[in-house]
Tab-separated table of N, CA and C in Angstrom:
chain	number	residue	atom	x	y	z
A	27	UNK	N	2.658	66.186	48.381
A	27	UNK	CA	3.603	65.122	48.187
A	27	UNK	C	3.269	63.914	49.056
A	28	UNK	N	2.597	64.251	50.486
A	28	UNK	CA	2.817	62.851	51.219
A	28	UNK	C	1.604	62.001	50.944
A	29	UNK	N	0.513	62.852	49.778
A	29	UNK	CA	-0.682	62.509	49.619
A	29	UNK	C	-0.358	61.382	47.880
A	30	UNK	N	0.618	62.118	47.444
A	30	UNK	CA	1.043	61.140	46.155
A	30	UNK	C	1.806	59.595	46.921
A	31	UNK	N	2.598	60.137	47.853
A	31	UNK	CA	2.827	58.569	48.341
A	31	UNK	C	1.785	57.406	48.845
A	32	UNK	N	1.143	58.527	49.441
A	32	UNK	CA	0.364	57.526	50.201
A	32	UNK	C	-0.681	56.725	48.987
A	33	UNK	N	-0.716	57.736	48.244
A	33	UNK	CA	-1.666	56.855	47.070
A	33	UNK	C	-0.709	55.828	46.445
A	34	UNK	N	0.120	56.178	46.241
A	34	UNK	CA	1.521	55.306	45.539
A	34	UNK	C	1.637	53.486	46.555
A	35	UNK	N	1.497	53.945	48.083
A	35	UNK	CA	1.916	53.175	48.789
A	35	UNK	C	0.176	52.030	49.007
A	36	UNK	N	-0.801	52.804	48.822
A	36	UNK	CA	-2.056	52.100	48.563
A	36	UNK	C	-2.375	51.100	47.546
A	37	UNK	N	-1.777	51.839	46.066
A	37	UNK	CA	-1.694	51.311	44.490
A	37	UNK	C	-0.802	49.802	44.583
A	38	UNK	N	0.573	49.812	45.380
A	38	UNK	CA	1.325	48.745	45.455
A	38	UNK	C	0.807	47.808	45.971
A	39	UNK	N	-0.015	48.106	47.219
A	39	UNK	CA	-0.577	47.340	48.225
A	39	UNK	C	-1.803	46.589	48.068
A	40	UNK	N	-2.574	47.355	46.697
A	40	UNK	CA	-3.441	46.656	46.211
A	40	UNK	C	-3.061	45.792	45.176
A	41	UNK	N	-2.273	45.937	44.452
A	41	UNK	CA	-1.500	45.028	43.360
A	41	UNK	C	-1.060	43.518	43.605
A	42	UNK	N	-1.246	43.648	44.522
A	42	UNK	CA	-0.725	41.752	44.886
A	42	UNK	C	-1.998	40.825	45.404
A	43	UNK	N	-2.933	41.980	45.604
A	43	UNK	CA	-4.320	41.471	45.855
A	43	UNK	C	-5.180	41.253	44.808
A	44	UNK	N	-4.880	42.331	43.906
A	44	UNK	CA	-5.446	41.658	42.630
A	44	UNK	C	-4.996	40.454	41.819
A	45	UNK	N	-3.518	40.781	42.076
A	45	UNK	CA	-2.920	39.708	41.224
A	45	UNK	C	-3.886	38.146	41.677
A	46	UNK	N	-3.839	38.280	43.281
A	46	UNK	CA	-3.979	37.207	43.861
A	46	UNK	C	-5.609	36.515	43.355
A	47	UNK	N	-5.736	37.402	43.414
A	47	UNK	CA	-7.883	37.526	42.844
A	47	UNK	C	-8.155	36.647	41.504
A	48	UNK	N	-7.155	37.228	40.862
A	48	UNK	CA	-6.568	36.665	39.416
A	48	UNK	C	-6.878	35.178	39.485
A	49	UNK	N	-5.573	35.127	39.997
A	49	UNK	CA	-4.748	33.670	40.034
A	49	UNK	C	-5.782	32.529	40.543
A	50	UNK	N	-6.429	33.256	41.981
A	50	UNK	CA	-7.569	31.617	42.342
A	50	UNK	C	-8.673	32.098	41.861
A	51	UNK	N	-9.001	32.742	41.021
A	51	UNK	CA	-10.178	32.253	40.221
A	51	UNK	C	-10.293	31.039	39.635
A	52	UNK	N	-11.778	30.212	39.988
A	52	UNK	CA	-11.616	28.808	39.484
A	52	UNK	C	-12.454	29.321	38.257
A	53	UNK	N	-12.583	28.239	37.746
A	53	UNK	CA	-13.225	28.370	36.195
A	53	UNK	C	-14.839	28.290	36.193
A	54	UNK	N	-15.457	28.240	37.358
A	54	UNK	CA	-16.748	29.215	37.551
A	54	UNK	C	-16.707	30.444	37.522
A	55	UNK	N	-15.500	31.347	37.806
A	55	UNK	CA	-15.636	32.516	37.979
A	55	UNK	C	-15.505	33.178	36.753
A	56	UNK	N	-14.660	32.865	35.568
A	56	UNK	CA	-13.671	33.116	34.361
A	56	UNK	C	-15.168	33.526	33.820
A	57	UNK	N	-14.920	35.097	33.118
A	57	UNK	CA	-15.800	35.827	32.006
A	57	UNK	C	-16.242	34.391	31.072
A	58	UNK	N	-17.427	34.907	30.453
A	58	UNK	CA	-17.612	33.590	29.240
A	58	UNK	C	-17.870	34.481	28.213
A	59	UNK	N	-16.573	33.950	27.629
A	59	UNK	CA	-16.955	34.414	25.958
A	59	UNK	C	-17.429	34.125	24.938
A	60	UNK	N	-17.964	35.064	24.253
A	60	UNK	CA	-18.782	34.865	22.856
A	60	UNK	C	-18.452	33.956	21.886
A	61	UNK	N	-17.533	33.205	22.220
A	61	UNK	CA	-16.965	32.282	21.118
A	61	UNK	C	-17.650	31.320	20.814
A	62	UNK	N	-17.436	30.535	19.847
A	62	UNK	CA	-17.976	29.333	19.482
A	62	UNK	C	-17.739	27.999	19.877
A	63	UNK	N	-18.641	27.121	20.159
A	63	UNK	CA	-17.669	26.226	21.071
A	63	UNK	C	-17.331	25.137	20.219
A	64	UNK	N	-16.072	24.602	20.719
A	64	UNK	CA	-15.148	23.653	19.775
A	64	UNK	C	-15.972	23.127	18.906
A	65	UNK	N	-15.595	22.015	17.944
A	65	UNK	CA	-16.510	21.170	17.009
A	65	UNK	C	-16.696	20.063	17.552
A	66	UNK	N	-17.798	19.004	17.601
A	66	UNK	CA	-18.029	18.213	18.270
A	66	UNK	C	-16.870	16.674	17.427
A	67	UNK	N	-16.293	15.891	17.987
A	67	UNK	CA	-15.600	14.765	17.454
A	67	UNK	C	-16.317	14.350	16.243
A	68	UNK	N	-15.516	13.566	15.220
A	68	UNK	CA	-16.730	12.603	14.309
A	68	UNK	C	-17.160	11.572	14.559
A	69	UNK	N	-17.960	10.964	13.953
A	69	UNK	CA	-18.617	9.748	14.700
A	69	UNK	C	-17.992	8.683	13.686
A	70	UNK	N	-17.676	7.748	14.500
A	70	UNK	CA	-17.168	6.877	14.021
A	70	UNK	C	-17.902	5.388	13.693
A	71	UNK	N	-18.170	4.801	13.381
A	71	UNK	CA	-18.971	3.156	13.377
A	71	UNK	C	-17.950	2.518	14.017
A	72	UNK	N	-18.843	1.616	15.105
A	72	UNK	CA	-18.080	0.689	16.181
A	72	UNK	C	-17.725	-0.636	15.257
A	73	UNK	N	-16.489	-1.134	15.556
A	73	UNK	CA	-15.393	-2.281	14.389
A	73	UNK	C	-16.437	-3.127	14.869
A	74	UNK	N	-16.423	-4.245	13.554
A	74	UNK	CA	-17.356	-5.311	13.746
A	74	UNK	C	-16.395	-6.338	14.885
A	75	UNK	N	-18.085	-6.496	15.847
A	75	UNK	CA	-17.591	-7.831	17.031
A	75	UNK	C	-17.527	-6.729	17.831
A	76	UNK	N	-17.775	-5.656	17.960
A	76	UNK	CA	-17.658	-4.318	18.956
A	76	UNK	C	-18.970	-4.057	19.636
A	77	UNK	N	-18.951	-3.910	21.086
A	77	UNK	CA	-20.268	-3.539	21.675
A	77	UNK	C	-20.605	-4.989	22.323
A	78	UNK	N	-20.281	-6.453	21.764
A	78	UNK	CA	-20.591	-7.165	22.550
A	78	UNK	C	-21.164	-7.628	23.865
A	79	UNK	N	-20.172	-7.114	24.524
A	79	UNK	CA	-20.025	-7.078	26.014
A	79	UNK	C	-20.928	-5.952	26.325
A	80	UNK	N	-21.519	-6.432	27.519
A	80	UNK	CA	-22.663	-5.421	27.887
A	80	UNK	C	-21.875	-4.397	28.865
A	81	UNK	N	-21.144	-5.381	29.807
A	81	UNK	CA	-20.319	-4.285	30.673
A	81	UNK	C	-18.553	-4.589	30.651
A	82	UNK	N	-18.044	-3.768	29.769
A	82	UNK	CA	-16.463	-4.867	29.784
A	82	UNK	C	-15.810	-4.249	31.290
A	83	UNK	N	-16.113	-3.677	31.867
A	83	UNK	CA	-15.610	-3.616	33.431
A	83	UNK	C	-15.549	-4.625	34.142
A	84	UNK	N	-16.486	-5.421	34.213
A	84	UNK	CA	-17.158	-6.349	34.793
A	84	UNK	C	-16.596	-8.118	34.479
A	85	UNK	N	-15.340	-8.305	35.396
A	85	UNK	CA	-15.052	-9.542	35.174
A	85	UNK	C	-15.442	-10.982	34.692
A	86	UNK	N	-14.516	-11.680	33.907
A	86	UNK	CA	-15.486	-12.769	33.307
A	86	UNK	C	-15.639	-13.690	34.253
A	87	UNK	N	-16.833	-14.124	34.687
A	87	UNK	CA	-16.708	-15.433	35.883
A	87	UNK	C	-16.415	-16.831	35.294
A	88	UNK	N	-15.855	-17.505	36.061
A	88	UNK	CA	-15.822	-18.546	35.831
A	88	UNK	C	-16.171	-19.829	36.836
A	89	UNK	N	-15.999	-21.267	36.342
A	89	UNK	CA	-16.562	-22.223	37.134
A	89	UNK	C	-15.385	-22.220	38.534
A	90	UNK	N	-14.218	-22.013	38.028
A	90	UNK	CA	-13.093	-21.970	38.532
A	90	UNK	C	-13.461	-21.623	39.654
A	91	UNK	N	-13.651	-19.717	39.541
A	91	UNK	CA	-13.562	-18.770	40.159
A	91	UNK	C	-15.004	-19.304	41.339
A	92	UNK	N	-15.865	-19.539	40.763
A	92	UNK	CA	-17.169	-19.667	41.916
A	92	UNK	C	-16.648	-20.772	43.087
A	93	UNK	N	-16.219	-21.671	42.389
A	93	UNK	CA	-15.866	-22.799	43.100
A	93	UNK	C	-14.965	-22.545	44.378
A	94	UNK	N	-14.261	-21.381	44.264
A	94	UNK	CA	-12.982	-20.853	45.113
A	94	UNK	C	-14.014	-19.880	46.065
A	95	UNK	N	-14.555	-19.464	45.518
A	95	UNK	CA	-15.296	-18.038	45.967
A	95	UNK	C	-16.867	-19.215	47.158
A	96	UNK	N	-17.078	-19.908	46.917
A	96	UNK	CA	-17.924	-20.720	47.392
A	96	UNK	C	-17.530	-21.731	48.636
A	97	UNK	N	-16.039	-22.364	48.414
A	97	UNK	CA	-15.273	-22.777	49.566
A	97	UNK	C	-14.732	-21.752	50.293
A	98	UNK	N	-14.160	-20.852	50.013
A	98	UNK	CA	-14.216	-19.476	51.112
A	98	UNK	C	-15.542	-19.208	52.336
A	99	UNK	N	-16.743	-19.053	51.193
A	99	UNK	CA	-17.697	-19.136	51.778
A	99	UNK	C	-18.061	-19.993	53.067
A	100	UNK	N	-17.995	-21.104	52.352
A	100	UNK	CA	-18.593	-22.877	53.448
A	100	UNK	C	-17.237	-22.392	54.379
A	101	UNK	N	-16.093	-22.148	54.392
A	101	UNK	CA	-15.287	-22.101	55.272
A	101	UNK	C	-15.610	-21.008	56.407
A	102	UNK	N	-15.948	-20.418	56.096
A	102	UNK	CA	-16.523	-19.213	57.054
A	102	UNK	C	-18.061	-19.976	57.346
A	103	UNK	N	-18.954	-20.260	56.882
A	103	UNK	CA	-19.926	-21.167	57.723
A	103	UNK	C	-19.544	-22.106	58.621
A	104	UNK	N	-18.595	-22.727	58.135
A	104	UNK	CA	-18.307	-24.148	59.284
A	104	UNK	C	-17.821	-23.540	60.662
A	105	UNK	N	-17.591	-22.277	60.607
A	105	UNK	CA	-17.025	-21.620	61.929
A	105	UNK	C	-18.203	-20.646	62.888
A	106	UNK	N	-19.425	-20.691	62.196
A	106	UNK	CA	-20.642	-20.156	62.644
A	106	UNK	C	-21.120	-20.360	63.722
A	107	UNK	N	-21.464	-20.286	64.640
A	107	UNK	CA	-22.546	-20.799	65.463
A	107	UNK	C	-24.236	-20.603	65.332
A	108	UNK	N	-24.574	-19.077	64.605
A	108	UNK	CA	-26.157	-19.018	64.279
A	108	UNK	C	-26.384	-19.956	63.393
A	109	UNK	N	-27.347	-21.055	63.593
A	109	UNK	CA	-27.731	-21.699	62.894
A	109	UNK	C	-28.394	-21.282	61.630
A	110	UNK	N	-29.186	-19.865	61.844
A	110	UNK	CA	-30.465	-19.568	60.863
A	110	UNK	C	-29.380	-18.719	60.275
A	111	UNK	N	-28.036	-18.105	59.913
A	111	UNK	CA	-27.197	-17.559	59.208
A	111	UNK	C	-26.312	-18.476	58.754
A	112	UNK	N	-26.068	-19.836	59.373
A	112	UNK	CA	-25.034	-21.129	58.354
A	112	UNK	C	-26.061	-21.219	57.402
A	113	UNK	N	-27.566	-21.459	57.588
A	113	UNK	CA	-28.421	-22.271	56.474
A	113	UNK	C	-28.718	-20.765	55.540
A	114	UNK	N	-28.635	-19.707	55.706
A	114	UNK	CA	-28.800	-18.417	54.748
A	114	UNK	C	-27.676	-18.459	53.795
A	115	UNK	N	-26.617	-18.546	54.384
A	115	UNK	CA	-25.260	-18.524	53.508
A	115	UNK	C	-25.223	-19.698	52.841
A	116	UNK	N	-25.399	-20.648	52.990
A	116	UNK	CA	-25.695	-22.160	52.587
A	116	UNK	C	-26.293	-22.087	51.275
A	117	UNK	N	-27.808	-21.340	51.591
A	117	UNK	CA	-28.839	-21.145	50.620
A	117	UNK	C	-28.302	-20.142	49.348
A	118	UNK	N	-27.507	-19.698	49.663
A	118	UNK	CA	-26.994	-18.400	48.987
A	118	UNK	C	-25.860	-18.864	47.639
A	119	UNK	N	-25.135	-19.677	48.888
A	119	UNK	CA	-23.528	-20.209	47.634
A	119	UNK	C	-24.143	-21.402	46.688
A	120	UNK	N	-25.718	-21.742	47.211
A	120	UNK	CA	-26.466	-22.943	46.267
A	120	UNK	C	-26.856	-22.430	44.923
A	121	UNK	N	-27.515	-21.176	45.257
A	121	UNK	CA	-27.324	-20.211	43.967
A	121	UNK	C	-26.729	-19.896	42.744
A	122	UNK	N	-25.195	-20.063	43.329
A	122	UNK	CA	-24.151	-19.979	42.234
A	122	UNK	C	-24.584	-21.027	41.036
A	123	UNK	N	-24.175	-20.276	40.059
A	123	UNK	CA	-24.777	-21.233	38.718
A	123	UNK	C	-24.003	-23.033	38.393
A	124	UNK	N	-22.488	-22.414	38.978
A	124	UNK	CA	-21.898	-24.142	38.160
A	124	UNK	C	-21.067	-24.863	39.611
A	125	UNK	N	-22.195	-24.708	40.808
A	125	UNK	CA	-21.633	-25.077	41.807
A	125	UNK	C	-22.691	-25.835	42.619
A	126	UNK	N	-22.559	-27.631	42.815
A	126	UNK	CA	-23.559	-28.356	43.626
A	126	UNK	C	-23.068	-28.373	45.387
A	127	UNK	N	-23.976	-28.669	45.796
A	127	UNK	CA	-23.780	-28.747	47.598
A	127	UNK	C	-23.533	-30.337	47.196
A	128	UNK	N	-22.667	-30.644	48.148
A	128	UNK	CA	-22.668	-32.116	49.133
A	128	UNK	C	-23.343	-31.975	50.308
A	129	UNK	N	-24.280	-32.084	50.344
A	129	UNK	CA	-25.113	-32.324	51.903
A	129	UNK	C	-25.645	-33.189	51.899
A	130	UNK	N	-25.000	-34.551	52.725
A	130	UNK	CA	-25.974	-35.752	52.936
A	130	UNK	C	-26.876	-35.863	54.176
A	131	UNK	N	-27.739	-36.154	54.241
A	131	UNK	CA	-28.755	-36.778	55.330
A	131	UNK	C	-28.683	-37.058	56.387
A	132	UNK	N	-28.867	-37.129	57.146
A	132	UNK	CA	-28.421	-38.085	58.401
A	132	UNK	C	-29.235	-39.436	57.661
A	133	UNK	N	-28.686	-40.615	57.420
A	133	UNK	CA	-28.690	-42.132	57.787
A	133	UNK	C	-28.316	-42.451	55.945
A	134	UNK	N	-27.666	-41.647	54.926
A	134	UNK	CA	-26.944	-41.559	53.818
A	134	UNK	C	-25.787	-42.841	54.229
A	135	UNK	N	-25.688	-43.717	53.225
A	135	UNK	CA	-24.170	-44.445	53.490
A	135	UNK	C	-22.950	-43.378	53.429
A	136	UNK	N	-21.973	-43.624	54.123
A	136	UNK	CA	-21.216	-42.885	53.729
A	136	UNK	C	-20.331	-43.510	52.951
A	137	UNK	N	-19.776	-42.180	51.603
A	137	UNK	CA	-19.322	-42.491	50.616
A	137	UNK	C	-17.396	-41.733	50.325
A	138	UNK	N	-16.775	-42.535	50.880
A	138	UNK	CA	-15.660	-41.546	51.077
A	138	UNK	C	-15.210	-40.739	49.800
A	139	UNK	N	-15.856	-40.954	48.602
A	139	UNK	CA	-15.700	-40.453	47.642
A	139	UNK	C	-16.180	-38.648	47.556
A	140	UNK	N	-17.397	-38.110	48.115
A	140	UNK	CA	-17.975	-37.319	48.243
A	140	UNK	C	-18.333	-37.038	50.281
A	141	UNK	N	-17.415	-37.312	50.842
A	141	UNK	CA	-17.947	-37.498	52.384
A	141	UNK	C	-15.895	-37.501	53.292
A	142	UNK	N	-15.909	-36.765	53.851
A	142	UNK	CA	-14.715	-36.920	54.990
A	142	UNK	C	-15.354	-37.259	56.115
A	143	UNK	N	-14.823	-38.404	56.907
A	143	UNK	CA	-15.592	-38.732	58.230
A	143	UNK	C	-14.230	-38.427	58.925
A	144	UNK	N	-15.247	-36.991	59.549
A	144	UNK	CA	-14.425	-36.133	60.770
A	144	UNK	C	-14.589	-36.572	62.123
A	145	UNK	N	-15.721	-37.623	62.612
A	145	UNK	CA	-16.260	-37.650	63.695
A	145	UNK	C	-16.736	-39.256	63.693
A	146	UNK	N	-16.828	-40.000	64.665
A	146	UNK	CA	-17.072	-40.802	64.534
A	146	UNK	C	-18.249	-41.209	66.048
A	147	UNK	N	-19.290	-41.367	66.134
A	147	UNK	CA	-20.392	-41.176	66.834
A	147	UNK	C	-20.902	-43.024	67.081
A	148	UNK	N	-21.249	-43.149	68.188
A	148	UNK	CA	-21.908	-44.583	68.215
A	148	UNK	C	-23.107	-44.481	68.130
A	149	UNK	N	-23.429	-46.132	66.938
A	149	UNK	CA	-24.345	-46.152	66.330
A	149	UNK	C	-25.422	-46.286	67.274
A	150	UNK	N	-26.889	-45.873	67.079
A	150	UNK	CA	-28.145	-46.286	67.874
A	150	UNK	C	-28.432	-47.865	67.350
A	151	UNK	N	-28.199	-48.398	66.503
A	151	UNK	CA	-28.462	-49.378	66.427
A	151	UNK	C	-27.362	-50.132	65.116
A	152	UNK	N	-27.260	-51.488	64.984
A	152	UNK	CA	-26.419	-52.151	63.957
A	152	UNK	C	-26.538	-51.911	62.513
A	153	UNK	N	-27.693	-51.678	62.219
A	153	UNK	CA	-28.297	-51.260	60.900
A	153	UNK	C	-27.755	-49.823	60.189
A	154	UNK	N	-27.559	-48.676	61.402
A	154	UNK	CA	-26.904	-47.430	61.336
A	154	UNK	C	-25.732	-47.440	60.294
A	155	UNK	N	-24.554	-48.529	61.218
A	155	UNK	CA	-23.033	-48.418	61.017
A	155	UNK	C	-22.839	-47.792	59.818
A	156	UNK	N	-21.852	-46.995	59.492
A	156	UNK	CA	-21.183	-46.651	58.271
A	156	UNK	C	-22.447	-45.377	57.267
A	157	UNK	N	-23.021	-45.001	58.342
A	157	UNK	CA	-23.964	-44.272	57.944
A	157	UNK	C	-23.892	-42.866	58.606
A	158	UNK	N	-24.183	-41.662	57.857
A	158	UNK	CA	-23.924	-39.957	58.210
A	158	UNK	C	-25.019	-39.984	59.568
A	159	UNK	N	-24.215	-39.632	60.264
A	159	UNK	CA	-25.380	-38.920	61.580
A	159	UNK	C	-25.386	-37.889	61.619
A	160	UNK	N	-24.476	-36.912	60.963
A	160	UNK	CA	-24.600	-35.737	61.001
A	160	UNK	C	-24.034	-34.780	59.621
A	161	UNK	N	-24.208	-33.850	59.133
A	161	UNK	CA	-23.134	-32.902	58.472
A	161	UNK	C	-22.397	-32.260	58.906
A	162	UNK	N	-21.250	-31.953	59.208
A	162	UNK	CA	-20.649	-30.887	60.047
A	162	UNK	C	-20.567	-29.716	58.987
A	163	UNK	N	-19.835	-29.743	57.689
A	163	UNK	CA	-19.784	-28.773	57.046
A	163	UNK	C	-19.960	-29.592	55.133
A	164	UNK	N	-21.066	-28.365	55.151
A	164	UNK	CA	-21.384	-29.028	53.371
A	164	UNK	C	-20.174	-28.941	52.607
A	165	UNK	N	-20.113	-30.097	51.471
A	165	UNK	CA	-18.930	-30.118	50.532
A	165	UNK	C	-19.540	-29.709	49.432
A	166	UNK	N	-18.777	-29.469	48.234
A	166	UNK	CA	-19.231	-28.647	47.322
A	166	UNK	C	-18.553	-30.120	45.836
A	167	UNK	N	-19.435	-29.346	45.301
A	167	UNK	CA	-18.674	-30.153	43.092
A	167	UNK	C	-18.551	-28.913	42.598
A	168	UNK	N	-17.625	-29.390	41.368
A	168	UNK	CA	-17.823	-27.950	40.448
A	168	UNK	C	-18.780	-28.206	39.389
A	169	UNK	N	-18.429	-27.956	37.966
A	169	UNK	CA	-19.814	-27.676	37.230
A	169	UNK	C	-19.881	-28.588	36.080
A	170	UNK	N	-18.508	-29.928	36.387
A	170	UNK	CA	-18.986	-30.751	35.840
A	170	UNK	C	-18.917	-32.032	37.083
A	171	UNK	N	-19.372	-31.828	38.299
A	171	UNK	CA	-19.957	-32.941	39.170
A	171	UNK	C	-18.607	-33.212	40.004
A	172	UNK	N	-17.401	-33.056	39.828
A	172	UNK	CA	-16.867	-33.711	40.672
A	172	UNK	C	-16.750	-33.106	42.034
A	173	UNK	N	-16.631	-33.509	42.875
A	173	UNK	CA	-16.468	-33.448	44.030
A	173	UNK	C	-15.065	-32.331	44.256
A	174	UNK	N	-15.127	-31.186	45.033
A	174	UNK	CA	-13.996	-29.921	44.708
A	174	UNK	C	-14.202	-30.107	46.618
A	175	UNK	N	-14.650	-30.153	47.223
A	175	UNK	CA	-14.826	-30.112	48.563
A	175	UNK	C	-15.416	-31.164	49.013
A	176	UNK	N	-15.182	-32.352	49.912
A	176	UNK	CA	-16.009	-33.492	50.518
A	176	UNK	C	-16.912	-32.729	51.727
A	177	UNK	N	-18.153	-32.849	51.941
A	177	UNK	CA	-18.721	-32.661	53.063
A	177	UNK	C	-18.196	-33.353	54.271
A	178	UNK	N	-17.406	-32.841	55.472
A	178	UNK	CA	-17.434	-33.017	56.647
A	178	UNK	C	-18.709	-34.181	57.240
A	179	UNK	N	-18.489	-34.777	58.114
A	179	UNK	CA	-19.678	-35.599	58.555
A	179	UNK	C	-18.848	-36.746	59.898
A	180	UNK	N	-19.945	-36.303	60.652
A	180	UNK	CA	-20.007	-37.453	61.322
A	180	UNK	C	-20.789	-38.890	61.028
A	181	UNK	N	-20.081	-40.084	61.497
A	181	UNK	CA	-20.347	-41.013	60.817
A	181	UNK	C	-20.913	-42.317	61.920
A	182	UNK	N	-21.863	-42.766	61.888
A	182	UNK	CA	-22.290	-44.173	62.956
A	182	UNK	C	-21.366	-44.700	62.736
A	183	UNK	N	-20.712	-45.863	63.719
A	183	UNK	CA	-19.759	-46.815	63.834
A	183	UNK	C	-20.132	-47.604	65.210
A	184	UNK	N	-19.507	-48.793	64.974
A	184	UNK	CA	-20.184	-49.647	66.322
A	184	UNK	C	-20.034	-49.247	67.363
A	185	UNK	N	-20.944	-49.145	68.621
A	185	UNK	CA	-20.956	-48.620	69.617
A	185	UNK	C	-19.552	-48.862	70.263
A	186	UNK	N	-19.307	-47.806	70.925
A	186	UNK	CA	-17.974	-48.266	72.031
A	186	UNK	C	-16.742	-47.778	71.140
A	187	UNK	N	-16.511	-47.793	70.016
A	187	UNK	CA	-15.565	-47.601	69.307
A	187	UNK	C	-15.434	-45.908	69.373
């Protein structure tokens, strides 16, 4: 009798372990059966004007968008100090397809149309006046020319002033 329990009390004790064995089996473990496997979908022909797009994930750009994405840029350059990383990033947002630099020269008239005079520097000579001595930060156009950012610049003006 204490040999039927004890088997009795073994049988229970294994029962929740199997169950358990059961239950986290992932579906690597699951028998594979002989069955047939589902039918494959039908194929359908893609609606005309379908497939176009090479990647439709992939946002549509626009002149808009560069233009925004490009003054972000120059704004984070104008705060640089490595010189050889302002002119990399520089070189980089020039790239963009529907976006021109404003970068004038040093001795360019200045043109308040395309030019903010941030600075005002005395001239080396009379001939200078009203002329870029410097860029501080390039201005940008969009992609039909106008001016979306004025280039920063210091500007000659008569000495003493």
């Amino acid at each position: 009798m204490k040999t039927l329990w004890s088997s009795l009390v073994l049988l229970l004790a294994a029962v929740p372990t199997v169950l358990w064995r059961r239950r986290c089996r992932g579906p690597h473990q699951r028998p594979v059966s002989p069955a047939v496997p589902p039918p494959s979908p039908p194929v359908v022909p893609p609606a005309p004007g379908a497939g176009t797009d090479p990647d439709p994930v992939r946002p549509v750009r626009s002149p808009e968008l560069d233009a925004r994405v490009a003054a972000a840029v120059l704004d984070v350059v104008a705060a640089m100090t490595s010189v050889e990383l302002r002119r990399r990033l520089i070189e980089a947002v020039a790239l963009l397809p529907d976006i021109g630099l404003v970068d004038p020269a040093p001795g360019t008239v200045f043109d308040p149309e395309r030019h903010a005079w941030a600075e005002t520097r005395p001239a080396p000579e009379a001939v200078d006046r009203d002329t870029v001595a410097v860029t501080l930060s390039v201005g940008l156009t969009d992609h039909l020319g106008r001016v979306v950012r004025p280039a920063r610049v210091a500007v000659y003006d008569q000495e003493g002033e």
